[in-house]
mmCIF file of C-alpha atoms in Angstrom:
data_model
loop_
_atom_site.group_PDB
_atom_site.id
_atom_site.type_symbol
_atom_site.label_atom_id
_atom_site.label_comp_id
_atom_site.label_asym_id
_atom_site.label_seq_id
_atom_site.Cartn_x
_atom_site.Cartn_y
_atom_site.Cartn_z
ATOM 1 C CA MET A 1 44.640 -184.979 61.240
ATOM 2 C CA ILE A 2 47.423 -182.372 61.223
ATOM 3 C CA ILE A 3 47.938 -180.058 64.218
ATOM 4 C CA CYS A 4 49.632 -176.672 63.682
ATOM 5 C CA CYS A 5 51.170 -174.967 66.729
ATOM 6 C CA GLY A 6 52.431 -171.419 67.196
ATOM 7 C CA GLU A 7 51.590 -167.821 66.461
ATOM 8 C CA ALA A 8 48.408 -166.392 64.990
ATOM 9 C CA LEU A 9 48.669 -162.653 64.418
ATOM 10 C CA ILE A 10 47.565 -159.679 62.382
ATOM 11 C CA ASP A 11 49.797 -158.598 59.493
ATOM 12 C CA MET A 12 49.576 -154.823 59.099
ATOM 13 C CA VAL A 13 50.423 -154.598 55.400
ATOM 14 C CA ARG A 14 51.463 -151.250 53.942
ATOM 15 C CA ALA A 15 48.868 -149.963 51.484
ATOM 16 C CA GLU A 16 47.760 -146.810 49.674
ATOM 17 C CA ILE A 17 44.566 -145.369 51.150
ATOM 18 C CA PRO A 18 42.585 -143.173 48.699
ATOM 19 C CA GLY A 19 42.697 -139.557 49.812
ATOM 20 C CA ARG A 20 44.938 -140.335 52.802
ATOM 21 C CA GLY A 21 48.223 -141.600 51.352
ATOM 22 C CA GLU A 22 50.076 -144.532 52.905
ATOM 23 C CA GLY A 23 48.473 -146.639 55.619
ATOM 24 C CA PHE A 24 48.289 -150.234 56.823
ATOM 25 C CA LEU A 25 45.732 -152.898 55.968
ATOM 26 C CA PRO A 26 45.106 -155.483 58.760
ATOM 27 C CA LEU A 27 45.221 -159.065 57.454
ATOM 28 C CA PRO A 28 45.225 -162.384 59.383
ATOM 29 C CA GLY A 29 48.631 -164.097 59.395
ATOM 30 C CA GLY A 30 51.401 -165.930 61.219
ATOM 31 C CA SER A 31 53.429 -168.794 59.755
ATOM 32 C CA PRO A 32 51.676 -171.795 61.415
ATOM 33 C CA PHE A 33 48.348 -169.978 61.025
ATOM 34 C CA ASN A 34 48.903 -169.653 57.256
ATOM 35 C CA THR A 35 50.029 -173.285 57.099
ATOM 36 C CA ALA A 36 46.822 -174.411 58.824
ATOM 37 C CA ILE A 37 44.722 -172.313 56.414
ATOM 38 C CA ALA A 38 46.514 -173.884 53.432
ATOM 39 C CA ILE A 39 45.974 -177.420 54.758
ATOM 40 C CA GLY A 40 42.283 -176.808 55.433
ATOM 41 C CA ARG A 41 41.635 -175.281 52.014
ATOM 42 C CA LEU A 42 43.372 -178.208 50.349
ATOM 43 C CA GLY A 43 40.944 -180.662 51.899
ATOM 44 C CA ALA A 44 43.006 -182.278 54.668
ATOM 45 C CA PRO A 45 41.769 -182.419 58.288
ATOM 46 C CA VAL A 46 43.615 -179.856 60.428
ATOM 47 C CA SER A 47 43.455 -178.280 63.875
ATOM 48 C CA PHE A 48 45.277 -175.341 65.477
ATOM 49 C CA LEU A 49 46.804 -175.476 68.953
ATOM 50 C CA GLY A 50 47.387 -172.057 70.482
ATOM 51 C CA ARG A 51 46.034 -169.053 72.365
ATOM 52 C CA PHE A 52 43.753 -166.512 70.693
ATOM 53 C CA SER A 53 42.750 -163.106 71.977
ATOM 54 C CA THR A 54 39.128 -162.247 72.641
ATOM 55 C CA ASP A 55 39.744 -158.802 71.072
ATOM 56 C CA PHE A 56 38.290 -157.992 67.653
ATOM 57 C CA PHE A 57 41.511 -159.067 65.910
ATOM 58 C CA GLY A 58 41.215 -162.427 67.662
ATOM 59 C CA GLU A 59 37.682 -162.744 66.325
ATOM 60 C CA VAL A 60 38.968 -162.082 62.801
ATOM 61 C CA LEU A 61 41.579 -164.833 63.205
ATOM 62 C CA MET A 62 39.041 -167.341 64.554
ATOM 63 C CA LYS A 63 36.567 -166.552 61.776
ATOM 64 C CA ARG A 64 39.204 -167.100 59.083
ATOM 65 C CA LEU A 65 40.283 -170.444 60.543
ATOM 66 C CA LYS A 66 36.715 -171.710 60.746
ATOM 67 C CA ALA A 67 35.993 -170.545 57.173
ATOM 68 C CA SER A 68 38.973 -172.628 56.012
ATOM 69 C CA ARG A 69 37.755 -175.751 57.860
ATOM 70 C CA VAL A 70 40.386 -175.589 60.625
ATOM 71 C CA SER A 71 39.091 -177.230 63.812
ATOM 72 C CA PRO A 72 38.897 -174.923 66.882
ATOM 73 C CA ASP A 73 38.966 -177.812 69.382
ATOM 74 C CA LEU A 74 42.538 -177.127 70.603
ATOM 75 C CA MET A 75 42.278 -173.323 70.654
ATOM 76 C CA ILE A 76 42.327 -171.383 73.933
ATOM 77 C CA ARG A 77 40.768 -167.912 74.259
ATOM 78 C CA SER A 78 42.473 -165.196 76.312
ATOM 79 C CA ALA A 79 41.815 -161.546 77.230
ATOM 80 C CA GLN A 80 45.392 -160.658 76.206
ATOM 81 C CA ASN A 81 45.861 -158.633 73.011
ATOM 82 C CA SER A 82 46.618 -160.061 69.566
ATOM 83 C CA THR A 83 50.149 -159.840 68.155
ATOM 84 C CA LEU A 84 50.614 -157.216 65.428
ATOM 85 C CA ALA A 85 53.204 -157.572 62.647
ATOM 86 C CA PHE A 86 53.843 -154.509 60.487
ATOM 87 C CA VAL A 87 54.918 -155.550 56.998
ATOM 88 C CA LYS A 88 56.752 -153.536 54.360
ATOM 89 C CA LEU A 89 57.542 -154.958 50.928
ATOM 90 C CA GLU A 90 61.076 -154.354 49.687
ATOM 91 C CA LYS A 91 61.908 -153.694 46.017
ATOM 92 C CA ASN A 92 62.321 -157.440 45.382
ATOM 93 C CA LYS A 93 58.803 -157.968 46.820
ATOM 94 C CA GLU A 94 60.230 -159.744 49.868
ATOM 95 C CA PRO A 95 58.499 -158.740 53.132
ATOM 96 C CA ARG A 96 60.256 -156.975 56.030
ATOM 97 C CA TYR A 97 58.587 -157.235 59.446
ATOM 98 C CA VAL A 98 58.323 -155.385 62.760
ATOM 99 C CA PHE A 99 56.521 -157.382 65.486
ATOM 100 C CA TYR A 100 54.599 -156.127 68.531
ATOM 101 C CA THR A 101 54.266 -159.191 70.769
ATOM 102 C CA GLU A 102 54.738 -158.100 74.390
ATOM 103 C CA GLY A 103 52.068 -159.742 76.553
ATOM 104 C CA ALA A 104 50.175 -161.007 73.491
ATOM 105 C CA ALA A 105 47.864 -164.023 73.646
ATOM 106 C CA ASP A 106 49.623 -166.248 71.107
ATOM 107 C CA ARG A 107 53.041 -166.007 72.798
ATOM 108 C CA SER A 108 51.532 -166.797 76.230
ATOM 109 C CA LEU A 109 50.784 -170.505 75.672
ATOM 110 C CA THR A 110 52.187 -172.502 78.621
ATOM 111 C CA VAL A 111 53.040 -176.143 79.295
ATOM 112 C CA GLU A 112 49.962 -176.254 81.549
ATOM 113 C CA ASP A 113 47.797 -175.327 78.536
ATOM 114 C CA LEU A 114 48.843 -178.439 76.604
ATOM 115 C CA PRO A 115 46.321 -181.270 76.266
ATOM 116 C CA LYS A 116 47.338 -184.329 78.287
ATOM 117 C CA LYS A 117 46.803 -186.429 75.186
ATOM 118 C CA LEU A 118 46.373 -185.470 71.543
ATOM 119 C CA PRO A 119 43.355 -186.741 69.582
ATOM 120 C CA SER A 120 43.839 -190.335 68.393
ATOM 121 C CA GLU A 121 43.511 -189.237 64.756
ATOM 122 C CA THR A 122 46.605 -186.979 65.003
ATOM 123 C CA HIS A 123 49.058 -187.924 62.239
ATOM 124 C CA CYS A 124 51.317 -184.859 62.205
ATOM 125 C CA ILE A 125 52.433 -181.914 64.375
ATOM 126 C CA VAL A 126 53.657 -178.715 62.688
ATOM 127 C CA PHE A 127 55.777 -176.141 64.522
ATOM 128 C CA GLY A 128 58.373 -173.397 64.009
ATOM 129 C CA SER A 129 58.656 -169.686 63.182
ATOM 130 C CA ILE A 130 58.713 -166.763 65.638
ATOM 131 C CA ALA A 131 56.783 -168.660 68.328
ATOM 132 C CA MET A 132 60.013 -170.602 68.909
ATOM 133 C CA THR A 133 61.875 -167.374 69.746
ATOM 134 C CA MET A 134 59.495 -166.266 72.536
ATOM 135 C CA GLU A 135 58.583 -167.516 75.996
ATOM 136 C CA PRO A 136 56.624 -169.222 77.392
ATOM 137 C CA VAL A 137 55.209 -170.462 74.066
ATOM 138 C CA SER A 138 58.511 -171.894 72.744
ATOM 139 C CA THR A 139 58.987 -174.067 75.849
ATOM 140 C CA ALA A 140 55.365 -175.235 75.646
ATOM 141 C CA ILE A 141 55.663 -176.274 71.991
ATOM 142 C CA GLU A 142 59.078 -177.876 72.531
ATOM 143 C CA THR A 143 57.615 -179.908 75.426
ATOM 144 C CA LEU A 144 54.772 -181.122 73.205
ATOM 145 C CA VAL A 145 57.099 -182.056 70.325
ATOM 146 C CA LEU A 146 59.553 -183.965 72.539
ATOM 147 C CA ARG A 147 56.710 -185.724 74.356
ATOM 148 C CA GLU A 148 55.025 -186.913 71.166
ATOM 149 C CA ASN A 149 58.287 -187.853 69.446
ATOM 150 C CA ALA A 150 59.247 -189.999 72.469
ATOM 151 C CA LEU A 151 56.238 -192.254 71.798
ATOM 152 C CA GLN A 152 58.267 -193.929 69.040
ATOM 153 C CA GLY A 153 60.801 -195.165 71.597
ATOM 154 C CA GLN A 154 58.004 -196.519 73.781
ATOM 155 C CA GLY A 155 56.810 -198.966 71.151
ATOM 156 C CA LYS A 156 53.940 -196.698 70.078
ATOM 157 C CA GLU A 157 53.415 -195.007 66.724
ATOM 158 C CA ALA A 158 54.463 -191.379 67.055
ATOM 159 C CA PRO A 159 53.031 -188.730 64.740
ATOM 160 C CA ILE A 160 55.191 -187.148 62.066
ATOM 161 C CA ILE A 161 56.839 -183.979 63.382
ATOM 162 C CA SER A 162 57.276 -181.295 60.700
ATOM 163 C CA PHE A 163 59.492 -178.285 61.442
ATOM 164 C CA ASP A 164 59.868 -175.004 59.537
ATOM 165 C CA PRO A 165 62.101 -172.516 61.401
ATOM 166 C CA ASN A 166 61.030 -169.596 59.166
ATOM 167 C CA ILE A 167 63.745 -167.523 60.830
ATOM 168 C CA ARG A 168 63.402 -163.801 61.554
ATOM 169 C CA PRO A 169 66.980 -162.825 62.502
ATOM 170 C CA PHE A 170 65.927 -159.600 64.247
ATOM 171 C CA MET A 171 63.892 -161.702 66.721
ATOM 172 C CA ILE A 172 67.006 -163.626 67.818
ATOM 173 C CA ALA A 173 69.137 -162.011 70.530
ATOM 174 C CA ASP A 174 71.697 -164.837 70.879
ATOM 175 C CA LYS A 175 72.357 -166.603 67.566
ATOM 176 C CA LYS A 176 74.641 -169.285 69.038
ATOM 177 C CA ALA A 177 72.076 -170.278 71.677
ATOM 178 C CA TYR A 178 69.270 -170.236 69.108
ATOM 179 C CA VAL A 179 71.111 -172.489 66.635
ATOM 180 C CA LYS A 180 71.936 -174.955 69.424
ATOM 181 C CA ARG A 181 68.277 -175.153 70.381
ATOM 182 C CA LEU A 182 67.189 -175.281 66.732
ATOM 183 C CA GLU A 183 69.371 -178.363 66.190
ATOM 184 C CA LYS A 184 67.558 -180.018 69.098
ATOM 185 C CA TRP A 185 64.242 -179.344 67.350
ATOM 186 C CA ILE A 186 65.581 -180.666 64.045
ATOM 187 C CA ALA A 187 66.746 -183.875 65.750
ATOM 188 C CA ALA A 188 63.204 -184.411 67.077
ATOM 189 C CA SER A 189 61.617 -183.799 63.649
ATOM 190 C CA THR A 190 60.620 -186.273 60.963
ATOM 191 C CA ILE A 191 60.458 -183.565 58.283
ATOM 192 C CA ALA A 192 62.678 -180.470 58.300
ATOM 193 C CA LYS A 193 61.585 -177.848 55.771
ATOM 194 C CA ILE A 194 64.228 -175.112 55.659
ATOM 195 C CA SER A 195 64.489 -172.320 53.105
ATOM 196 C CA ALA A 196 67.714 -171.298 51.391
ATOM 197 C CA GLU A 197 67.507 -167.986 53.301
ATOM 198 C CA ASP A 198 67.268 -169.815 56.630
ATOM 199 C CA PHE A 199 70.335 -171.899 55.729
ATOM 200 C CA LYS A 200 72.302 -168.706 55.062
ATOM 201 C CA PHE A 201 71.550 -167.584 58.611
ATOM 202 C CA ILE A 202 72.213 -170.813 60.523
ATOM 203 C CA TYR A 203 75.089 -172.260 58.442
ATOM 204 C CA PRO A 204 76.585 -169.397 56.386
ATOM 205 C CA GLU A 205 79.832 -171.341 55.921
ATOM 206 C CA LEU A 206 78.117 -174.293 54.175
ATOM 207 C CA ASP A 207 76.835 -174.552 50.625
ATOM 208 C CA LEU A 208 73.269 -175.740 50.141
ATOM 209 C CA GLU A 209 74.081 -179.415 49.542
ATOM 210 C CA LYS A 210 76.309 -179.699 52.602
ATOM 211 C CA ALA A 211 73.736 -177.887 54.728
ATOM 212 C CA LEU A 212 71.018 -180.322 53.605
ATOM 213 C CA GLN A 213 73.249 -183.300 54.355
ATOM 214 C CA LYS A 214 74.032 -181.876 57.793
ATOM 215 C CA ILE A 215 70.321 -181.539 58.559
ATOM 216 C CA LEU A 216 69.556 -185.072 57.395
ATOM 217 C CA ALA A 217 72.395 -186.459 59.527
ATOM 218 C CA MET A 218 70.756 -184.989 62.649
ATOM 219 C CA GLY A 219 67.863 -187.437 62.395
ATOM 220 C CA PRO A 220 64.986 -186.270 60.155
ATOM 221 C CA ARG A 221 63.644 -188.732 57.612
ATOM 222 C CA LEU A 222 63.118 -185.967 55.049
ATOM 223 C CA ALA A 223 64.941 -182.670 54.503
ATOM 224 C CA ILE A 224 63.356 -180.130 52.150
ATOM 225 C CA THR A 225 64.684 -176.782 51.020
ATOM 226 C CA THR A 226 62.726 -174.186 49.093
ATOM 227 C CA LEU A 227 64.561 -171.994 46.585
ATOM 228 C CA GLY A 228 61.953 -169.378 45.742
ATOM 229 C CA PRO A 229 61.520 -169.181 41.945
ATOM 230 C CA LYS A 230 63.970 -172.076 41.568
ATOM 231 C CA GLY A 231 61.572 -174.630 43.050
ATOM 232 C CA ALA A 232 62.350 -177.121 45.796
ATOM 233 C CA ILE A 233 64.742 -179.969 46.599
ATOM 234 C CA ALA A 234 64.105 -182.925 48.921
ATOM 235 C CA LEU A 235 66.446 -185.543 50.370
ATOM 236 C CA LEU A 236 64.737 -188.691 51.687
ATOM 237 C CA ARG A 237 66.700 -191.099 53.894
ATOM 238 C CA ARG A 238 65.645 -194.707 53.342
ATOM 239 C CA ASN A 239 65.644 -197.430 55.997
ATOM 240 C CA ASP A 240 68.752 -198.965 54.403
ATOM 241 C CA GLY A 241 70.644 -195.665 54.658
ATOM 242 C CA THR A 242 70.465 -194.754 50.976
ATOM 243 C CA ILE A 243 69.312 -191.254 50.073
ATOM 244 C CA THR A 244 66.838 -190.330 47.357
ATOM 245 C CA ARG A 245 67.184 -186.815 45.973
ATOM 246 C CA VAL A 246 64.315 -185.204 44.061
ATOM 247 C CA SER A 247 63.691 -181.669 42.801
ATOM 248 C CA ALA A 248 60.562 -180.060 41.372
ATOM 249 C CA PRO A 249 59.928 -176.749 39.570
ATOM 250 C CA VAL A 250 57.586 -173.901 40.363
ATOM 251 C CA VAL A 251 54.927 -172.728 37.908
ATOM 252 C CA ASP A 252 55.509 -169.490 36.009
ATOM 253 C CA LEU A 253 52.953 -166.982 37.324
ATOM 254 C CA PRO A 254 53.242 -163.213 37.859
ATOM 255 C CA VAL A 255 54.543 -162.381 41.351
ATOM 256 C CA ALA A 256 52.523 -159.892 43.435
ATOM 257 C CA ASP A 257 54.458 -160.627 46.634
ATOM 258 C CA THR A 258 55.929 -163.617 48.473
ATOM 259 C CA ILE A 259 54.036 -163.281 51.775
ATOM 260 C CA GLY A 260 52.934 -166.741 52.915
ATOM 261 C CA ALA A 261 54.710 -168.602 50.092
ATOM 262 C CA GLY A 262 56.796 -170.853 52.345
ATOM 263 C CA ASP A 263 53.869 -171.464 54.697
ATOM 264 C CA THR A 264 51.629 -172.429 51.778
ATOM 265 C CA PHE A 265 54.307 -174.757 50.368
ATOM 266 C CA HIS A 266 54.661 -176.455 53.762
ATOM 267 C CA GLY A 267 50.908 -176.836 54.209
ATOM 268 C CA ALA A 268 50.359 -178.102 50.667
ATOM 269 C CA PHE A 269 53.140 -180.694 50.973
ATOM 270 C CA LEU A 270 51.645 -182.035 54.215
ATOM 271 C CA ALA A 271 48.100 -181.922 52.816
ATOM 272 C CA TRP A 272 49.252 -184.054 49.868
ATOM 273 C CA LEU A 273 50.720 -186.657 52.236
ATOM 274 C CA GLU A 274 47.592 -186.702 54.423
ATOM 275 C CA ARG A 275 45.158 -186.956 51.512
ATOM 276 C CA LYS A 276 47.173 -189.715 49.823
ATOM 277 C CA GLY A 277 47.390 -191.825 52.994
ATOM 278 C CA LYS A 278 51.161 -191.273 53.308
ATOM 279 C CA MET A 279 51.158 -189.410 56.629
ATOM 280 C CA SER A 280 52.941 -191.967 58.797
ATOM 281 C CA ARG A 281 56.602 -192.647 59.516
ATOM 282 C CA PRO A 282 56.693 -196.002 57.652
ATOM 283 C CA ALA A 283 54.812 -194.562 54.642
ATOM 284 C CA LEU A 284 57.133 -191.553 54.474
ATOM 285 C CA ALA A 285 60.219 -193.790 54.411
ATOM 286 C CA ALA A 286 58.666 -195.844 51.594
ATOM 287 C CA LEU A 287 57.703 -192.940 49.287
ATOM 288 C CA THR A 288 58.644 -193.612 45.678
ATOM 289 C CA GLU A 289 60.535 -190.967 43.728
ATOM 290 C CA ALA A 290 57.388 -190.299 41.694
ATOM 291 C CA GLU A 291 55.345 -189.769 44.863
ATOM 292 C CA LEU A 292 57.943 -187.437 46.374
ATOM 293 C CA TYR A 293 58.110 -185.461 43.129
ATOM 294 C CA ASN A 294 54.311 -185.206 42.986
ATOM 295 C CA ALA A 295 54.148 -183.941 46.577
ATOM 296 C CA LEU A 296 56.829 -181.316 45.887
ATOM 297 C CA PHE A 297 55.259 -180.203 42.619
ATOM 298 C CA PHE A 298 51.807 -179.967 44.215
ATOM 299 C CA ALA A 299 53.306 -177.783 46.968
ATOM 300 C CA ASN A 300 55.145 -175.640 44.402
ATOM 301 C CA LYS A 301 51.934 -175.080 42.441
ATOM 302 C CA ALA A 302 50.147 -173.924 45.597
ATOM 303 C CA ALA A 303 53.049 -171.601 46.481
ATOM 304 C CA SER A 304 53.137 -170.201 42.932
ATOM 305 C CA ILE A 305 49.447 -169.321 43.190
ATOM 306 C CA VAL A 306 49.837 -167.569 46.558
ATOM 307 C CA CYS A 307 52.733 -165.507 45.136
ATOM 308 C CA SER A 308 50.457 -164.304 42.333
ATOM 309 C CA ARG A 309 48.158 -162.693 44.937
ATOM 310 C CA GLN A 310 48.622 -159.927 47.464
ATOM 311 C CA GLY A 311 49.114 -161.202 51.015
ATOM 312 C CA ALA A 312 48.941 -164.746 52.374
ATOM 313 C CA GLU A 313 45.907 -166.104 50.528
ATOM 314 C CA PRO A 314 46.412 -169.890 50.104
ATOM 315 C CA PRO A 315 44.561 -171.531 47.206
ATOM 316 C CA THR A 316 41.825 -174.142 47.327
ATOM 317 C CA LEU A 317 42.288 -177.716 46.138
ATOM 318 C CA ARG A 318 40.318 -176.950 42.968
ATOM 319 C CA GLU A 319 42.602 -174.002 42.152
ATOM 320 C CA VAL A 320 45.757 -176.089 42.535
ATOM 321 C CA GLU A 321 44.422 -179.053 40.586
ATOM 322 C CA SER A 322 43.120 -176.837 37.767
ATOM 323 C CA LEU A 323 46.520 -175.158 37.289
ATOM 324 C CA LYS A 324 47.805 -177.160 34.338
ATOM 325 C CA PRO A 325 51.412 -176.506 33.276
ATOM 326 C CA GLY A 326 52.067 -176.401 29.548
ATOM 327 C CA ASN A 327 55.043 -178.743 29.712
ATOM 328 C CA ALA A 328 54.065 -182.374 30.279
ATOM 329 C CA LYS A 329 57.487 -183.123 31.780
ATOM 330 C CA ALA A 330 56.555 -181.040 34.822
ATOM 331 C CA GLU A 331 53.153 -182.585 35.343
ATOM 332 C CA GLU A 332 52.274 -185.075 38.050
ATOM 333 C CA LYS A 333 53.900 -188.452 37.550
ATOM 334 C CA LYS A 334 51.837 -191.622 37.487
ATOM 335 C CA PRO A 335 52.962 -194.509 39.715
ATOM 336 C CA ALA A 336 55.302 -196.948 37.997
ATOM 337 C CA ALA A 337 57.746 -199.682 38.881
ATOM 338 C CA PRO A 338 59.751 -199.046 42.083
ATOM 339 C CA ALA A 339 62.766 -196.798 41.478
ATOM 340 C CA LYS A 340 66.292 -198.061 42.011
ATOM 341 C CA ALA A 341 67.929 -196.998 45.271
ATOM 342 C CA ALA A 342 70.064 -193.884 45.006
ATOM 343 C CA SER A 343 73.605 -193.546 46.265
ATOM 344 C CA LYS A 344 74.184 -192.691 49.923
ATOM 345 C CA ALA A 345 75.787 -189.397 48.945
ATOM 346 C CA PRO A 346 73.459 -186.761 47.464
ATOM 347 C CA ALA A 347 74.516 -184.856 44.356
ATOM 348 C CA LYS A 348 76.803 -181.948 45.169
ATOM 349 C CA ALA A 349 75.539 -179.622 42.467
ATOM 350 C CA GLU A 350 72.524 -177.433 42.997
ATOM 351 C CA PRO A 351 69.886 -177.603 40.251
ATOM 352 C CA LYS A 352 70.069 -174.714 37.795
ATOM 353 C CA VAL A 353 66.650 -173.267 37.308
ATOM 354 C CA GLN A 354 65.294 -170.303 35.413
ATOM 355 C CA ALA A 355 63.647 -167.682 37.627
ATOM 356 C CA ALA A 356 59.923 -167.103 37.274
ATOM 357 C CA PRO A 357 59.339 -163.590 35.874
ATOM 358 C CA ALA A 358 56.523 -161.347 36.926
ATOM 359 C CA GLY A 359 54.252 -160.233 34.124
ATOM 360 C CA LYS A 360 50.650 -160.191 33.130
ATOM 361 C CA LYS A 361 47.634 -161.785 34.800
ATOM 362 C CA ALA A 362 47.843 -165.431 35.764
ATOM 363 C CA PRO A 363 46.653 -167.559 32.838
ATOM 364 C CA ALA A 364 44.476 -170.615 33.258
ATOM 365 C CA SER A 365 47.315 -172.714 31.866
ATOM 366 C CA ALA A 366 50.728 -171.763 33.152
ATOM 367 C CA LYS A 367 54.188 -172.634 31.975
ATOM 368 C CA PRO A 368 56.466 -174.400 34.486
ATOM 369 C CA VAL A 369 59.986 -173.271 35.179
ATOM 370 C CA PRO A 370 61.982 -176.478 34.618
ATOM 371 C CA ALA A 371 64.562 -177.599 37.157
ATOM 372 C CA LYS A 372 67.586 -179.216 35.510
ATOM 373 C CA PRO A 373 69.394 -181.289 38.145
ATOM 374 C CA ALA A 374 73.122 -181.715 37.920
ATOM 375 C CA ALA A 375 74.718 -185.100 38.400
ATOM 376 C CA SER A 376 78.048 -186.300 39.711
ATOM 377 C CA LYS A 377 79.871 -189.614 39.773
ATOM 378 C CA ALA A 378 78.804 -190.037 43.396
ATOM 379 C CA THR A 379 75.127 -189.887 42.592
ATOM 380 C CA ALA A 380 72.688 -188.529 40.050
ATOM 381 C CA GLU A 381 69.218 -187.298 40.782
ATOM 382 C CA LYS A 382 66.588 -189.814 39.858
ATOM 383 C CA LYS A 383 63.770 -188.705 37.590
ATOM 384 C CA PRO A 384 60.385 -190.213 38.474
ATOM 385 C CA PRO A 385 59.714 -193.168 36.145
ATOM 386 C CA VAL A 386 57.222 -192.705 33.309
ATOM 387 C CA PRO A 387 54.599 -195.356 32.464
ATOM 388 C CA ALA A 388 55.352 -197.485 29.409
ATOM 389 C CA LYS A 389 53.598 -196.552 26.165
ATOM 390 C CA LYS A 390 50.780 -198.836 25.042
ATOM 391 C CA LYS A 391 51.671 -200.979 22.086
#
């Protein structure tokens, strides 16, 4: 089971109201909330740990979670109001937010609210986003993450810790203090999923490759960065210290907006690991290049679908599996012989990828946007092996 921790709120999305002009449409949202919805719809067991208001917005949030098969067992109800996030889409279809969180239920989770012990079937804890910029919820989640991660040093099997900062710069009063604390969270994580935009905020002086290497050096087993229409890159640190670098493309679908794209990617990647029996620290370290590619491509397909819709509306497993790209090179790779170990130094060149244009309605069969990795003498990206042809 995967446990998502953090905010659950109402996105007030700008919309045209017939006869009234501009208004706002209330839609359930919040980064870990969207991630939990994505995981549940993709068929992996998931629970949400957090506080929910008993107001009518809280009821909407609870109803949506239950409809997406997210367990309510770790949810706490409170008379405090629900958080509201007003969303405006910019010309590039990127969302801009204004949050109303003072005294809200989701930000009021305390250390005392935490379960003394997580369910025995817990394989992964997901955290991040604006909950980590507010008190007391950020201290509560940090306490949980550090407590569970410490199990590994006690001779017990600790769950995978997956972190997505999903940074909102306007929520951060002291950048230096935030980055220092963020690095503490990264060091306690097994998976760090950080977007290119987040990297620009925390390490503006570093290029993408150096930023990824810096993250991996802090302790995570896997560092992933999402590049919007350019797909995703992952660096996996093996037990022998070598690093495997894999990239995967998105699928070319019309873009309605990008709300929930990163959350859906994160949830889909974790759902793939859970459903394939790879959600453990030893299994993650032993992923083949083909498996890592398949997980990334599965997550990219899910994110491509959510971008083709208005609002954060993660797809079902059937929708993702039925989205067949036209180019066989971008399809899921079948297991083959173990790949050779990659060099310790990841490639320094960022993959050049064609952007996915917006256009007509999403076709049943979509064309992938290929990612062409660059190589250097230090290391070249490994392509997942292809099964031998039958004689």
